[in-house]
Amino acid sequence: MQMNILTCTADTPIYKAASRMRQKNISSILVIDNGKAIGIWTEADCRKINFNENKTFITEISQLMSTPVLTIQQNLLVHELSAKFRSHAIRHFIVVDNNNSPIGIVSQSDVIKSQGIEHYLQAKKVANSYKKITESLNQQHSLNCVAQHMKNTQRSAALIYHTQRQQYGIVTERDLLTILTGVQYNNDSAWHYANYPLQTVNSNTSLYSAYQHLINNNIRHLAVCNSHDEIIGLLTMDNIMSDIELAYVEELHQIVQQRDVALKKSKQHLLIAEKIIEASLDGIMITNANGSIMSVNPAFTKVTGYQADEVIGKRSNILSSGLHCASFYHELWQTILTEGVWQGEIWNKRKNGEVYPQWLTIIEISESKQKNQTFAAIFSDISDRKMAEKRIENLAFYDELTQLPNRRLFYDRIDIALASAHRNQEKVALFFIDLDYFKDINDNYGHRVGDQLLQSIAKRLTDSIKEGDTVARLGGDEFTLLLTEIKEVSHISKICQRVIDQVRQPYHIDGHTLQVTTSIGIAVYPDDGTNETELLKNADIAMYRAKDIGRNSFQLFTPAMNAQSLERSLMQNHFRLALKNNELILNYQLQKNILNDEIHGVETLLRWSNPTLGQVSPAQFIPMAEELGLIAEVDNWVLAQACQQRKTWLDNGVNCGRIAVNISPLHFHQGDLIASVKSILSISQLPPELLEIEVTESCFIKQLDNAANILQELKKMGIKIALDDFGTGFSSLSYLTRLPIDIIKIDASFIAKLPNNYREAQITSAIIMLAQNLELEIVAEGVENEAQMSFLLEHGCNIIQGYLYSKPAPEQHISSILMLDTI
């Protein structure tokens, strides 16, 4: 390629661009705009000029340039470049670097001139390459006609015959370029600009001689004469280049291929062997008939620890572990000598003395049974495979985290224990152990801490039982204990209490001090079941009973518990149909502003009345709805009914403030709350500012950032956000700073002990002061007497909710109160 790229801007007049090209003796100029190549103009483009009009000479080059600019990468191979010249039918390419920035220009001539073409040209005649005269142009034709003729015939020059002089002249693309360098053009005939007399060459002359003539005279065209010295055509440098480039490149490519094939054949076997040995992940060792090591590969060093220079020349038994007897090696070599190969598992020793298992293959690679026999030992370290096999076997029967027996092994142990107890007339106790609020620890401290806690608990449980008993982990935070050789049921209670006391002792993990309690259910063989299924079911029922009575305790199974479990199952079945059967109803409780005695708002409360079960407490059916995956559907129903009711009151002219609806934490994160609220508001036509969404801290404790995004979307809609049950659980001040909270609701458990309980009074007054400082609205729940109301009023809480003012009631009752209040 040529490094000196000539450039100009897009608004450069043609005549100026031509002048610069002639000054530099360069056949092309690159058009640049804002640092980027947008086109190219070459000598060949002179044929596009209308020489009948002088104003064409000052036309901006962007109007006549070729675009887009065709580029090639600098590492393109020559034979590929030749193919591109042919396919695009052009004579120039811009060469770019890896950043597509122009670094040079290459033409057909550049390629051919640099490749050594003499032997091709000497073998060919001019007669095979020149272009015959197909159309006569005479001295009367205008220069523009000549340019059009060159353009139409796609030739770089035109012969012009002067009829009076009986002489040929020639006009080339370079002549056209030279004419363009002057703005003043007299529009003379083409003969005025023609070059004559012509330089000629005989058609029988070798192409090499014609090429030398062109090079020596620094010209690009020769007139071709026949044996009678008649001019019959024109030979150009382009003809020569185009004629030879394909044959040259193809032959060059063929020569290279033949050379490569020859080299590959001569080195093939050695190269394959070297590549396999060097790249193999298996260790490879080559020995002679005496067992002396001749060579090793890199993987040998990685596996054994020996460098090549430490073992070459030494006997292969340097790797022997000493674990195999002489007869083992005797049989191994007998197999190799008779069959040519041995394969199997063997124990060998590393340089550091470590003994490890190998999978070894020894192959005899000699061509004949001679003294210079050669053997290849190919081996891999199978320590990981052995460990994996052991781990797979372990996973089949043991819990991976705690290394306790898993469910499968535990069932086997139960079968054995029950059979033994049946023979010896003994009792077996099965404990079902569930950790209390373990999920909160996972959510607050992460699964890593949770896993370490489970491991610590597993150890304490194991330490709490005698040899022969079994502790197992069934999954999650569920453990089981199998106690055998039980003589007295009272003995079970002592063990249970010991387990509870052991588990609830503090744990110190990753800088955290954690405490966890357990709920334990116990079933005894044969009193509570005679097989594993019955015992596990009844122990599970007893465990849930322990949770229901307050956790951190144990319960022995009783038949009454089974009835309770059946009742729970029955309740679940009924609740699945509650919405469909219109069993859910809404009650409403008014909120009062005790400063002005006006209604401040109304809270929506869900109730369930079933024909079979009667009135069911929300404390029972709300957790059940979450467990059954129905809570989002229930929440949406409550939200829709509440918004429709508030819109009815609004249409009736009743002013009762905002209507508040509680949203379950499970629905908050797993349901599409934003879409539901938008849809319900749209259907009910309730103004968003009349809706209040109540959430608890459980909505934030897991995913604070996600919760903040959801609440921000609700706020944008104009909805108010209330934080319910504030002061209980894991309340954090960060919720009030990071979340768009409008209202704080003081939990009824604090209000119940006012004003006499000093501690509750201090907490309540602190919450009120906090809300005031943060300019948040505050509502006290569960206000039941005048003393409580007076305390709240004295400390600045003006909004109350509770039996003192309004009990929860159906819509008809609340509507009548609201209508009276409006009147």
Tab-separated table of C-alpha atoms in Angstrom, residues 2 6 13 53-54 56 111 185 212 227-228 323 335 418 446 460 498 522 524 575 579 680 684 737 761 791 808 814:
chain	number	residue	atom	x	y	z
A	2	GLN	CA	0.962	3.652	-0.398
A	6	LEU	CA	-4.176	12.676	-0.460
A	13	PRO	CA	-13.993	22.268	-6.266
A	53	GLU	CA	-19.812	23.272	-19.414
A	54	ASN	CA	-17.023	25.212	-17.715
A	56	THR	CA	-18.617	21.760	-14.005
A	111	VAL	CA	-0.196	-5.239	-5.840
A	185	TYR	CA	-11.447	25.730	-20.552
A	212	GLN	CA	9.140	-2.559	-19.623
A	227	SER	CA	2.486	-6.754	-39.004
A	228	HIS	CA	1.526	-4.018	-41.523
A	323	LEU	CA	0.677	-50.675	48.627
A	335	THR	CA	-0.603	-58.739	30.508
A	418	LEU	CA	-39.743	-50.607	65.605
A	446	GLY	CA	-28.617	-14.301	55.417
A	460	ARG	CA	-26.288	-29.793	70.259
A	498	ARG	CA	-32.943	-31.057	78.015
A	522	ILE	CA	-43.684	-36.390	70.304
A	524	VAL	CA	-44.686	-42.887	71.129
A	575	PHE	CA	-61.914	-21.313	53.043
A	579	LEU	CA	-65.002	-16.084	48.118
A	680	ILE	CA	-59.668	-1.071	41.138
A	684	SER	CA	-64.628	2.296	41.207
A	737	THR	CA	-36.368	7.695	56.628
A	761	ALA	CA	-46.436	5.135	78.563
A	791	PHE	CA	-53.205	10.505	77.869
A	808	PRO	CA	-66.245	-2.607	63.954
A	814	ILE	CA	-71.643	2.550	59.739
